[in-house]
Amino acid sequence: MTINERILALRRAAGLSQEALAEQVGVSRQAIGKWESGASLPGLDNLQELARALGVSCDELLTGKESGTENTAGQDGVALESVKALLDAQNAAQAHAAHRQRILLAGLAAALACVGAALVYLGVYYGGRMRELSSRVDDIGANVAGIEGSIDMRISSIQSSIEESLRQQASIVAGFDWDYGVPGTERRVPLTVTATPKNYRDGLSAVFTLTPESGVPQTAAGTLLAGNAFCAELAVPLEMEYQDFAVSVSFTLDGEAQTEELFREYDFVSGYQTTVSVTPTEFKAQHSGRRTDGTAGMTLGGDFELSVNRAYRENSAVPAHAVIELVIDGEAVQRQEMDLSADFQLVSGGAGTADEQAEEILSGITYYLSFPEEVYAAPQREAELVAAVTDSSGLTVTARRDLYRVG
């Protein structure tokens, strides 16, 4: 390995860039590049700083051999062999340069060589200038793009403000509010909606409409309250047809009706559903030869997890009861039942007065369960774990996990 190759390898091993190494040695980045390419070599005045920056001794830097004594990186002393290696490298570089020069002089006249050198210099100089200008143009372009982005954001904000202002001006509603109650056993969520018309006049009436994405719309006449507000009671069935819906109000005066949408709900029904999953962990499902009656047998049993998460909407039902079964070809061969209501009760979350105490309902629990290993007749179709969780409103959610399936 030559000295220039050694400098390159040591710099990379030290995780240094050419700029960082140049700064530590006190030279330019171009000097480092020339040393690594073999175009030139460091002088004795740079040698110690270079070795210190690369974490080796001068001897090791020049010869590639570790010093026999305990010298620190960049030591002051340089062995004669190291000096000889540096001189040899310099002589080799000089000889190589002289050889190249003789070849060039043999093929070019002195005048053409000068002109060529001048052209090369101008090319390098102006090439560098062009790269610098190109870099500046890129910087300007980036700044312009940033300014345009900022302007676009401001324009978008202004447009939104204008649209909201126009919407409010065109709105027939001065204000509205809504509130959901606690679902009953009939699986319907009470909904109270209140809306105040922007321009109330005697004789004005209101009708509220709940329109599902797919399903039968519901309507309810509004009752006039103090402050000229109208209120109506609706109910949202916890059926998938009402997963997404909109609520609107129509004000009618002298036979002329005006309608405006108040709000929309998405994934509404999902927010009131318990989610369940059952996962085998250390569960055995393997063939175990013939049983005593001569039929093929299979050993089934082991550990599994039951994860239960209550619905995330406020006032939603909580998990109350779980049934987990090991099912072979549609027949339950093992069964466990669990009362979950105590696990999902309200729990106090803070200290202080009753008003200051925060109450929350546990959102989810994972139960670690097991079925004892037993040998059964090998399934003709399938073996699976089935978990059914019923919430406080009577809705049951079922989760399945295959253990073995023929084909």
Coordinates of C-alpha atoms in Angstrom, one line a residue:
M1 CA 0.0 0.0 0.0
T2 CA 1.4 3.4 -1.0
I3 CA 1.5 6.4 1.3
N4 CA -1.4 8.1 -0.5
E5 CA -3.5 4.9 -0.3
R6 CA -2.7 4.7 3.4
I7 CA -3.8 8.3 4.0
L8 CA -7.1 7.6 2.3
A9 CA -7.7 4.4 4.2
L10 CA -6.8 5.9 7.6
R11 CA -9.1 8.9 7.0
R12 CA -12.0 6.7 6.1
A13 CA -11.3 4.4 9.1
A14 CA -11.3 7.5 11.3
G15 CA -14.7 8.6 9.9
L16 CA -13.4 12.0 8.8
S17 CA -14.3 13.9 5.7
Q18 CA -11.5 15.7 3.6
E19 CA -12.8 19.0 5.0
A20 CA -12.6 17.8 8.6
L21 CA -9.1 16.3 8.2
A22 CA -7.9 19.5 6.4
E23 CA -9.1 21.6 9.3
Q24 CA -7.3 19.5 11.9
V25 CA -4.0 19.5 9.9
G26 CA -4.2 23.2 9.0
V27 CA -4.2 22.8 5.2
S28 CA -6.8 23.1 2.4
R29 CA -9.2 20.3 1.4
Q30 CA -7.5 20.4 -2.0
A31 CA -4.2 19.5 -0.4
I32 CA -5.8 16.5 1.3
G33 CA -7.2 15.4 -2.1
K34 CA -3.8 15.7 -3.7
W35 CA -2.2 13.6 -1.0
E36 CA -4.8 10.9 -1.3
S37 CA -4.6 10.8 -5.1
G38 CA -0.8 10.7 -5.1
A39 CA -0.5 14.0 -7.0
S40 CA 1.6 15.3 -4.1
L41 CA 2.8 14.2 -0.6
P42 CA 2.8 15.9 2.8
G43 CA 5.9 17.7 3.8
L44 CA 7.7 17.0 7.1
D45 CA 6.1 20.2 8.5
N46 CA 2.6 18.7 8.0
L47 CA 3.5 15.1 8.7
Q48 CA 3.1 15.2 12.5
E49 CA -0.3 17.0 12.5
L50 CA -1.5 14.6 9.8
A51 CA -0.5 11.5 11.8
R52 CA -2.0 12.9 15.0
A53 CA -5.3 13.6 13.2
L54 CA -5.4 10.1 11.8
G55 CA -4.5 8.5 15.2
V56 CA -1.3 6.8 14.2
S57 CA 2.4 7.5 14.5
C58 CA 4.5 9.1 11.8
D59 CA 6.3 5.8 11.2
E60 CA 3.1 3.9 10.8
L61 CA 1.7 6.5 8.4
L62 CA 4.8 6.4 6.2
T63 CA 5.7 2.8 6.3
G64 CA 2.5 1.0 7.3
K65 CA 4.4 -0.7 10.1
E66 CA 3.4 -0.2 13.7
S67 CA 6.2 1.2 15.9
G68 CA 7.9 -1.1 18.3
T69 CA 7.8 1.4 21.1
E70 CA 4.7 2.9 22.8
N71 CA 4.5 6.2 20.8
T72 CA 1.6 8.4 20.8
A73 CA -0.2 9.4 17.6
G74 CA 1.7 12.2 15.8
Q75 CA 4.9 11.6 17.9
D76 CA 7.7 14.1 17.4
G77 CA 10.3 11.5 16.5
V78 CA 10.4 10.1 13.0
A79 CA 12.4 7.0 12.3
L80 CA 15.1 7.0 9.6
E81 CA 13.1 4.3 7.8
S82 CA 10.1 6.6 7.8
V83 CA 12.1 9.5 6.4
K84 CA 13.5 7.2 3.7
A85 CA 10.0 6.0 2.9
L86 CA 8.8 9.6 2.5
L87 CA 11.8 10.5 0.4
D88 CA 11.4 7.4 -1.8
A89 CA 7.7 8.3 -2.3
Q90 CA 8.6 11.8 -3.2
N91 CA 11.3 10.6 -5.6
A92 CA 8.9 8.2 -7.1
A93 CA 6.3 10.9 -7.5
Q94 CA 8.9 13.3 -9.0
A95 CA 10.2 10.6 -11.3
H96 CA 6.6 9.8 -12.4
A97 CA 6.0 13.5 -13.0
A98 CA 9.2 13.9 -14.9
H99 CA 8.4 10.9 -17.1
R100 CA 5.0 12.4 -17.9
Q101 CA 6.6 15.8 -18.7
R102 CA 9.0 14.2 -21.1
I103 CA 6.2 12.5 -22.9
L104 CA 4.2 15.7 -23.1
L105 CA 7.3 17.7 -24.3
A106 CA 8.0 15.1 -27.0
G107 CA 4.6 15.6 -28.5
L108 CA 3.9 19.3 -28.0
A109 CA 5.7 22.4 -28.9
A110 CA 6.6 24.8 -26.1
A111 CA 4.2 27.5 -27.4
L112 CA 1.3 25.1 -27.7
A113 CA 2.0 23.7 -24.2
C114 CA 1.7 27.3 -22.7
V115 CA -1.5 28.0 -24.6
G116 CA -2.9 24.6 -23.5
A117 CA -2.0 25.3 -19.9
A118 CA -3.7 28.7 -20.1
L119 CA -6.8 27.2 -21.6
V120 CA -6.9 24.5 -19.0
Y121 CA -6.5 27.1 -16.3
L122 CA -9.3 29.2 -17.8
G123 CA -11.5 26.2 -18.1
V124 CA -11.0 25.2 -14.5
Y125 CA -11.5 28.8 -13.3
Y126 CA -14.7 29.4 -15.3
G127 CA -15.9 25.9 -14.7
G128 CA -15.7 26.6 -11.0
R129 CA -17.4 30.0 -11.5
M130 CA -20.2 28.3 -13.4
R131 CA -20.7 25.7 -10.7
E132 CA -20.8 28.5 -8.1
L133 CA -23.3 30.5 -10.1
S134 CA -25.4 27.3 -10.7
S135 CA -25.3 26.7 -6.9
R136 CA -26.5 30.3 -6.3
V137 CA -29.3 29.9 -8.9
D138 CA -30.4 26.7 -7.1
D139 CA -30.4 28.5 -3.8
I140 CA -32.4 31.3 -5.3
G141 CA -34.8 28.8 -6.7
A142 CA -35.2 27.1 -3.4
N143 CA -35.9 30.5 -1.7
V144 CA -38.5 31.3 -4.4
A145 CA -40.1 27.9 -3.9
G146 CA -40.3 28.6 -0.1
I147 CA -41.8 32.0 -0.7
E148 CA -44.3 30.6 -3.1
G149 CA -45.2 27.9 -0.6
S150 CA -45.7 30.5 2.1
I151 CA -47.8 32.6 -0.3
D152 CA -49.9 29.6 -1.2
M153 CA -50.6 28.8 2.5
R154 CA -51.6 32.4 3.1
I155 CA -53.8 32.4 0.1
S156 CA -55.4 29.1 1.2
S157 CA -56.0 30.5 4.7
I158 CA -57.5 33.7 3.2
Q159 CA -59.7 31.6 0.9
S160 CA -60.8 29.4 3.8
S161 CA -61.6 32.5 5.9
I162 CA -63.6 34.0 3.0
E163 CA -65.5 30.8 2.4
E164 CA -66.3 30.4 6.0
S165 CA -67.5 34.1 6.1
L166 CA -69.6 33.5 3.1
R167 CA -71.0 30.3 4.5
Q168 CA -71.9 32.0 7.8
Q169 CA -73.6 34.9 5.8
A170 CA -75.6 32.4 3.8
S171 CA -76.4 30.2 6.8
I172 CA -79.9 30.1 8.1
V173 CA -78.7 28.9 11.5
A174 CA -77.3 31.2 14.2
G175 CA -76.0 28.2 16.3
F176 CA -76.6 24.6 17.0
D177 CA -75.6 21.8 19.4
W178 CA -76.1 18.1 19.9
D179 CA -75.7 15.5 22.6
Y180 CA -75.8 11.7 22.7
G181 CA -77.4 9.7 25.5
V182 CA -76.7 6.2 26.8
P183 CA -77.7 3.3 24.4
G184 CA -80.5 1.2 25.7
T185 CA -81.1 -2.5 25.4
E186 CA -82.9 -1.9 22.1
R187 CA -79.5 -0.8 20.6
R188 CA -80.4 2.8 19.8
V189 CA -78.5 5.9 20.8
P190 CA -80.6 8.8 21.9
L191 CA -79.7 12.1 20.1
T192 CA -80.8 15.5 21.3
V193 CA -80.3 18.3 18.6
T194 CA -80.8 22.0 19.2
A195 CA -80.7 24.7 16.5
T196 CA -81.4 28.5 16.6
P197 CA -82.5 30.2 13.4
K198 CA -80.6 33.3 12.4
N199 CA -83.9 35.2 11.7
Y200 CA -86.7 34.1 13.9
R201 CA -90.3 35.2 13.2
D202 CA -93.6 34.2 14.7
G203 CA -95.0 31.2 13.0
L204 CA -91.6 29.7 12.1
S205 CA -91.4 25.9 12.6
A206 CA -88.5 23.4 12.5
V207 CA -88.0 19.8 11.5
F208 CA -84.8 17.8 12.1
T209 CA -83.8 15.0 9.8
L210 CA -81.2 12.2 10.3
T211 CA -80.2 10.8 6.9
P212 CA -78.0 7.6 7.0
E213 CA -75.7 6.7 4.2
S214 CA -77.9 3.7 3.5
G215 CA -81.1 3.2 5.5
V216 CA -84.3 4.9 6.4
P217 CA -84.2 8.7 7.3
Q218 CA -85.6 9.8 10.6
T219 CA -87.4 13.1 11.2
A220 CA -88.6 14.9 14.3
A221 CA -90.4 18.2 14.7
G222 CA -88.6 20.8 16.7
T223 CA -90.0 22.2 20.0
L224 CA -89.6 25.9 20.5
L225 CA -87.5 26.8 23.6
A226 CA -86.5 30.0 25.3
G227 CA -84.2 32.2 23.1
N228 CA -86.0 31.1 19.9
A229 CA -84.1 27.8 19.8
F230 CA -85.7 24.6 18.5
C231 CA -85.0 21.2 20.0
A232 CA -85.8 17.6 18.9
E233 CA -85.2 14.1 20.0
L234 CA -83.9 11.5 17.6
A235 CA -82.4 8.0 18.0
V236 CA -79.6 6.4 16.0
P237 CA -79.9 2.6 15.6
L238 CA -76.7 0.7 16.1
E239 CA -76.9 -0.9 12.8
M240 CA -74.4 -0.8 10.0
E241 CA -76.8 1.2 7.8
Y242 CA -76.2 4.1 10.2
Q243 CA -72.5 3.8 10.2
D244 CA -72.3 7.2 8.4
F245 CA -75.1 9.8 8.6
A246 CA -75.9 13.5 8.4
V247 CA -78.2 15.6 10.5
S248 CA -80.0 18.7 9.1
V249 CA -82.7 21.2 10.0
S250 CA -85.4 22.7 7.9
F251 CA -87.1 26.0 9.0
T252 CA -90.5 26.7 7.4
L253 CA -92.4 30.0 7.4
D254 CA -95.5 30.7 5.4
G255 CA -95.1 27.5 3.4
E256 CA -91.5 28.3 2.4
A257 CA -88.8 25.9 3.7
Q258 CA -85.1 26.4 4.0
T259 CA -82.8 23.4 4.8
E260 CA -79.2 23.3 6.1
E261 CA -76.9 20.5 7.2
L262 CA -75.8 20.8 10.8
F263 CA -73.1 18.0 11.1
R264 CA -72.0 14.6 9.9
E265 CA -70.9 11.4 11.7
Y266 CA -68.5 8.8 10.3
D267 CA -67.9 5.2 11.7
F268 CA -70.6 6.0 14.3
V269 CA -71.7 2.4 14.9
S270 CA -68.1 1.1 15.1
G271 CA -67.6 3.5 18.0
Y272 CA -70.2 1.7 20.0
Q273 CA -68.9 -1.9 19.4
T274 CA -66.7 -4.0 21.5
T275 CA -63.7 -5.4 19.6
V276 CA -62.4 -9.0 20.4
S277 CA -59.5 -11.1 19.3
V278 CA -58.3 -14.5 20.3
T279 CA -54.7 -15.6 19.6
P280 CA -53.0 -18.9 20.2
T281 CA -49.6 -18.5 21.9
E282 CA -48.3 -21.9 23.1
F283 CA -51.1 -24.0 21.6
K284 CA -50.6 -27.5 20.4
A285 CA -52.5 -28.9 17.3
Q286 CA -50.7 -32.0 16.0
H287 CA -51.5 -35.5 14.9
S288 CA -50.9 -38.1 17.6
G289 CA -51.3 -41.5 15.9
R290 CA -54.2 -43.8 16.5
R291 CA -56.6 -43.7 19.4
T292 CA -57.8 -46.7 21.3
D293 CA -60.8 -47.0 19.0
G294 CA -58.5 -47.1 16.0
T295 CA -59.4 -43.7 14.7
A296 CA -56.8 -41.1 13.8
G297 CA -56.1 -38.8 16.8
M298 CA -55.0 -35.2 17.2
T299 CA -53.7 -33.5 20.4
L300 CA -55.3 -30.1 21.0
G301 CA -54.7 -27.7 23.9
G302 CA -52.4 -25.0 25.3
D303 CA -52.2 -21.3 26.0
F304 CA -53.9 -18.5 24.2
E305 CA -54.8 -14.8 24.7
L306 CA -58.2 -13.2 24.7
S307 CA -58.1 -9.4 24.0
V308 CA -61.2 -7.4 24.7
N309 CA -61.5 -3.6 24.0
R310 CA -64.5 -1.6 24.9
A311 CA -66.1 0.8 22.4
Y312 CA -64.4 4.1 22.3
R313 CA -67.5 6.4 22.2
E314 CA -68.7 8.1 25.4
N315 CA -71.7 6.3 27.0
S316 CA -71.1 3.2 25.0
A317 CA -71.8 -0.3 26.5
V318 CA -69.1 -2.1 28.3
P319 CA -68.0 -5.8 27.9
A320 CA -69.9 -7.9 30.4
H321 CA -69.5 -11.7 29.6
A322 CA -67.2 -13.9 27.5
V323 CA -67.5 -17.5 26.3
I324 CA -64.4 -19.2 24.8
E325 CA -64.7 -22.6 23.1
L326 CA -62.4 -25.1 21.5
V327 CA -64.4 -26.2 18.5
I328 CA -63.8 -29.3 16.3
D329 CA -65.9 -29.7 13.1
G330 CA -68.5 -27.3 14.6
E331 CA -68.7 -29.1 18.0
A332 CA -67.4 -27.4 21.2
V333 CA -65.2 -29.9 23.0
Q334 CA -63.9 -27.4 25.7
R335 CA -65.5 -24.3 27.0
Q336 CA -64.7 -21.4 29.5
E337 CA -67.0 -18.6 30.6
M338 CA -65.9 -15.3 32.2
D339 CA -67.7 -12.4 33.9
L340 CA -66.0 -9.3 32.5
S341 CA -68.3 -6.6 34.1
A342 CA -66.1 -6.1 37.2
D343 CA -63.0 -5.6 35.0
F344 CA -64.7 -2.7 33.0
Q345 CA -66.3 -0.8 35.9
L346 CA -65.7 2.9 36.6
V347 CA -62.5 3.4 38.5
S348 CA -61.3 6.5 40.3
G349 CA -58.3 8.1 38.7
G350 CA -57.4 11.0 41.0
A351 CA -57.3 12.4 44.5
G352 CA -59.1 15.4 46.0
T353 CA -62.8 16.2 46.2
A354 CA -65.4 14.2 44.4
D355 CA -65.7 16.9 41.7
E356 CA -62.0 16.8 41.1
Q357 CA -61.7 13.1 40.8
A358 CA -61.4 11.9 37.3
E359 CA -63.3 8.7 36.5
E360 CA -62.6 6.6 33.5
I361 CA -63.5 3.1 32.2
L362 CA -60.7 0.7 31.4
S363 CA -60.4 0.6 27.6
G364 CA -59.0 -2.8 27.0
I365 CA -57.7 -6.0 28.8
T366 CA -55.8 -9.0 27.6
Y367 CA -56.6 -12.3 29.4
Y368 CA -54.1 -15.1 29.4
L369 CA -56.0 -18.4 29.3
S370 CA -55.5 -22.1 28.4
F371 CA -57.3 -25.3 27.6
P372 CA -55.8 -28.6 28.8
E373 CA -54.2 -30.8 26.2
E374 CA -56.5 -33.7 25.1
V375 CA -56.4 -36.2 22.3
Y376 CA -59.5 -35.9 20.0
A377 CA -60.6 -37.6 16.8
A378 CA -58.7 -35.9 14.0
P379 CA -60.9 -33.1 12.5
Q380 CA -62.6 -33.8 9.3
R381 CA -62.8 -30.1 8.4
E382 CA -61.3 -27.8 11.0
A383 CA -60.4 -27.0 14.6
E384 CA -60.7 -23.5 15.9
L385 CA -60.8 -21.2 18.9
V386 CA -64.1 -19.2 19.1
A387 CA -64.5 -16.3 21.5
A388 CA -67.9 -14.5 22.0
V389 CA -68.1 -11.4 24.1
T390 CA -71.5 -9.8 25.1
D391 CA -71.7 -6.2 26.2
S392 CA -74.0 -4.6 28.7
S393 CA -76.5 -3.7 26.0
G394 CA -76.8 -7.4 25.0
L395 CA -74.8 -7.2 21.7
T396 CA -72.5 -10.2 21.1
V397 CA -69.3 -9.9 19.1
T398 CA -67.5 -13.1 18.0
A399 CA -63.9 -13.7 17.1
R400 CA -62.4 -16.9 15.5
R401 CA -58.9 -18.3 15.0
D402 CA -58.1 -21.4 13.0
L403 CA -55.9 -24.0 14.7
Y404 CA -56.2 -26.7 12.0
R405 CA -58.0 -26.8 8.6
V406 CA -58.2 -29.7 6.2
G407 CA -57.0 -28.6 2.7

